[in-house]
Structures are given as structure tokens and as C-alpha cells.
XYZ file of C-alpha atoms in Angstrom:
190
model
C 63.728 143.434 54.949
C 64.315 139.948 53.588
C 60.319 139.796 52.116
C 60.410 142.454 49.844
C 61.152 141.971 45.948
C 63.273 143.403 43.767
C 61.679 146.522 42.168
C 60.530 147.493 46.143
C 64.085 146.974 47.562
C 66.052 148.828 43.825
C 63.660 151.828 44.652
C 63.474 151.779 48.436
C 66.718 150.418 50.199
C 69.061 150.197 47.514
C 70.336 153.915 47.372
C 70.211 154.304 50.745
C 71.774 151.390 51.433
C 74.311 151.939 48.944
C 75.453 155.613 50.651
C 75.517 154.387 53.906
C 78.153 151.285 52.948
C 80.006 154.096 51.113
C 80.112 156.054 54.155
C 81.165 153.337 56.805
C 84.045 151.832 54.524
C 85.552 155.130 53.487
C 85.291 156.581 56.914
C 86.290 153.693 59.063
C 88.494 152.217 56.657
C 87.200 148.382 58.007
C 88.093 145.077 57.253
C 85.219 144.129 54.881
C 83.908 140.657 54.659
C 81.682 139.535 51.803
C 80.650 137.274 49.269
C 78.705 137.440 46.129
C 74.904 138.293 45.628
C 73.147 135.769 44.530
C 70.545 137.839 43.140
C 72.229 140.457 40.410
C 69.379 142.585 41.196
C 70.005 143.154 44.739
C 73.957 143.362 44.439
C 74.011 144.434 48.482
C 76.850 142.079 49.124
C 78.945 142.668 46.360
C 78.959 146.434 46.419
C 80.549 146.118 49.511
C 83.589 144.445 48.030
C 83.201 147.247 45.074
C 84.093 150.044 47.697
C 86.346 147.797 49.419
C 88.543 147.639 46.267
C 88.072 151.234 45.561
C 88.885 152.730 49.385
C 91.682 149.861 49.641
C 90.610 148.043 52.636
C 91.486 144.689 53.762
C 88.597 142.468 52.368
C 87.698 138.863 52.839
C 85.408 137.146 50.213
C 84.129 134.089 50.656
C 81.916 131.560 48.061
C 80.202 128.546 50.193
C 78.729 127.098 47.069
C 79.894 126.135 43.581
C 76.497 127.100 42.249
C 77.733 126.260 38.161
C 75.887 123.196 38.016
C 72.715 124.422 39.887
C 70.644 125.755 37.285
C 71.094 122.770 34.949
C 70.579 120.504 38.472
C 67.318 122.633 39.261
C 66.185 122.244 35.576
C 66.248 118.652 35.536
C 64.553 117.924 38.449
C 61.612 120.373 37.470
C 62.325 123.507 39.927
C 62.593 125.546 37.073
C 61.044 126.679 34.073
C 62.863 126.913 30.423
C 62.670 130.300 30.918
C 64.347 130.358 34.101
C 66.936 128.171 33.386
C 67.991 130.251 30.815
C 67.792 133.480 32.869
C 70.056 132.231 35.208
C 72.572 129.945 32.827
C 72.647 133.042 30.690
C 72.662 136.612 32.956
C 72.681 135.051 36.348
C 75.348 132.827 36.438
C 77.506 135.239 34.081
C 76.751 137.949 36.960
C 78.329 135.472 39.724
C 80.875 134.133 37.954
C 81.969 138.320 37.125
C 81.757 138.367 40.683
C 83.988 136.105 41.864
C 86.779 137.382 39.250
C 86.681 140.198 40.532
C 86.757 139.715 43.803
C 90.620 137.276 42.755
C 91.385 140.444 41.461
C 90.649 142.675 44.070
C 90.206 141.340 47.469
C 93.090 140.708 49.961
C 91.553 137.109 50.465
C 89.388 134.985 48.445
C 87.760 131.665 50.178
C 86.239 129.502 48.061
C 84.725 126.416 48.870
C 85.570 123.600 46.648
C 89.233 122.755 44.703
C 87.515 122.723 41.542
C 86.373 126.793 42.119
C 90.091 127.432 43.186
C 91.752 125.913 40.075
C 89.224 127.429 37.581
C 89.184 131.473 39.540
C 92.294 131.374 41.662
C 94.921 131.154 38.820
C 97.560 129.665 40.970
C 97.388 133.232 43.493
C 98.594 132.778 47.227
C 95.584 134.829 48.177
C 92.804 132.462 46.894
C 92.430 129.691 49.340
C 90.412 126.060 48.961
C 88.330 125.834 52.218
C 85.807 123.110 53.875
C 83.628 124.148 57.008
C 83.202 120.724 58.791
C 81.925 121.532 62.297
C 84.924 119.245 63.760
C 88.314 118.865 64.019
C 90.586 116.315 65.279
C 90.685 117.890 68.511
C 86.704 117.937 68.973
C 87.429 113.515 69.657
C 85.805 112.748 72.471
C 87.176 109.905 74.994
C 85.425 105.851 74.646
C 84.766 106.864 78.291
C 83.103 110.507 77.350
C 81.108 108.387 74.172
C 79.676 105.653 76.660
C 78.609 108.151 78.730
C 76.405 110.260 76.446
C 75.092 106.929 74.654
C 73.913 106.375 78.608
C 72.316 109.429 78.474
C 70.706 109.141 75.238
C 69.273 105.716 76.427
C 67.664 107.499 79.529
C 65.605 109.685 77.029
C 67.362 112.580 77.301
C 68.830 114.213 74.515
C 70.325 118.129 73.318
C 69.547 118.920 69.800
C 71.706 122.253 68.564
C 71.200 124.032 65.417
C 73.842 126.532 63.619
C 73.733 127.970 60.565
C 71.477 130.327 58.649
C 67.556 130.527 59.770
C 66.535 130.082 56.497
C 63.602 127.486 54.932
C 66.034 126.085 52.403
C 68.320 124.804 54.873
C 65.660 122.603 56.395
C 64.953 124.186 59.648
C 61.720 124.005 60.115
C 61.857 120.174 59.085
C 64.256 119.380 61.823
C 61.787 121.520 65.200
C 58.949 119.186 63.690
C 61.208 116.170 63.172
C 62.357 116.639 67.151
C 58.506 118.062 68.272
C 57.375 114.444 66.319
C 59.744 112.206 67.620
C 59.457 114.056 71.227
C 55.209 113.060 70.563
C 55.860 109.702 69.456
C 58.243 108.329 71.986
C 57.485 110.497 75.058
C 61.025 111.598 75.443
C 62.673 114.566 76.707
């Protein structure tokens, strides 16, 4: 469960949890895929790169953040207490950074999002790979025909909102369904 804290889910789901990764990689030998956890205390992502290494399965690690800065960033703009802000620039952080060495080390692939994490943990390795998840492509152009013809549509009141990513309050879902039920209110639109 994603609502429980720490000292619940270290005496309640972490063993368990722990034996049953242990038994699904070393029985079905499986191409893991991973990151880091963010939260040293729950280490549920990274110990699946841990018997990845040790069972030597193909493994895929991936970093969509360079979270160095964010402590500092979180500090300054009040977020955090002192005392938080040095529990994360001084055990967390260390704890993700460790992560993320080992994973240049160990994994078969290492994506990590941002040249600036690839020069300082890649060390010039083939295997560690700069990467940037836009949601297009050149090939996702639409035609000045195709364009007119949504903006028509749009005009008419009619328009298709889509969400992807992770259901989670930080990425500002909830602010976007009462941004669209607002704006749906307040114009009368479909």
C-alpha cells in the first residue's frame, strides 16, 4: 500500500516483499526494469536491481530526475526544514547517488535523464545512455489541413483532454480534472 509509513511497511511488507522478488528473479531469470528508491527506507525498487546483479539478469535502470539540486531548491523556497534539508543533502542524497553507481556498475543498461547525470555517473560507458521523454516525435506532425480541422472543432466547443503519466498529487492531477470541470462550468462547453 502506497499510505503506509516507513516503520509499518520495514516490519510488514518489506521481508515479504523482499523473498518474493528473490524468488521471481532467480526462478524466472527476467529482464528486470528499475530505478532508484527515493526513499532509502523503503529500498523496494532498488533491491530489485540488487538481485538482478547478483542472479545476472538483463536489467534496465532508469533515473527521470536529476534530484542533486532538489533539496537545496526545496530549502529555499521553504518546503523544508533545516533539519530536513540536511537529512536528505547528507544520508538521502548520498543513498541515491550510491544507487545510481551502482546500478553503472551493474546493470546491462542505465537511462538517465539529463547529459549532465551521464557525464558525472556514466564515465564515458556504451551502456549508460542520455535520454528525454517528449511525448512527440517528428513523425507525430500533423497536416495544415489535419490542424485547421481540429482548431474547427475546438471552436465548436468540443474538446478531448488526455492524461498520461503517474496518478500521483505531485504531478498536478487533480489540478488539471478541476481546471477542465471549471472551465467546462464557466463556458458551458463540452
Amino acid at each position: 500500500p502506497s499510505d503506509i509509513g516507513r516503520l509499518t511497511y520495514t516490519l510488514r511488507w518489506l521481508i515479504p516483499n523482499t523473498f518474493r522478488l528473490r524468488k521471481l528473479i532467480r526462478s524466472n531469470r527476467p529482464i528486470v526494469h528499475s530505478g532508484p528508491s527515493m526513499n532509502p527506507f523503503m529500498l523496494f525498487e532498488f533491491i530489485s536491481i540488487l538481485f538482478a546483479a547478483r542472479n545476472r539478469c538483463p536489467s534496465l535502470f532508469v533515473v527521470d530526475i536529476d534530484e542533486r539540486e532538489s533539496a537545496y531548491m526545496d530549502y529555499r523556497n521553504g518546503d523544508l526544514s533545516r533539519k530536513s534539508f540536511l537529512l536528505r543533502k547528507y544520508i538521502y542524497d548520498p543513498i541515491f547517488s550510491y544507487q545510481i553507481k551502482f546500478a553503472v556498475k551493474h546493470c546491462s543498461l542505465v537511462m538517465l535523464k539529463g547529459r549532465k547525470l551521464v557525464n558525472d555517473y556514466g564515465g564515458g560507458l556504451e551502456k549508460v545512455k542520455n535520454y528525454l521523454d517528449t511525448a512527440y516525435g517528428k513523425d507525430n506532425l500533423i497536416t495544415k489541413a489535419d490542424l485547421r480541422n481540429k482548431m474547427a472543432r475546438c471552436a465548436k466547443g468540443s474538446l478531448k483532454l488526455i492524461y498520461f503519466g503517474r496518478l500521483t498529487r505531485y504531478k498536478g492531477i487533480i489540478d488539471m480534472i478541476s481546471a477542465t470541470v471549471e472551465a467546462r462550468n464557466k463556458y458551458d462547453v463540452d
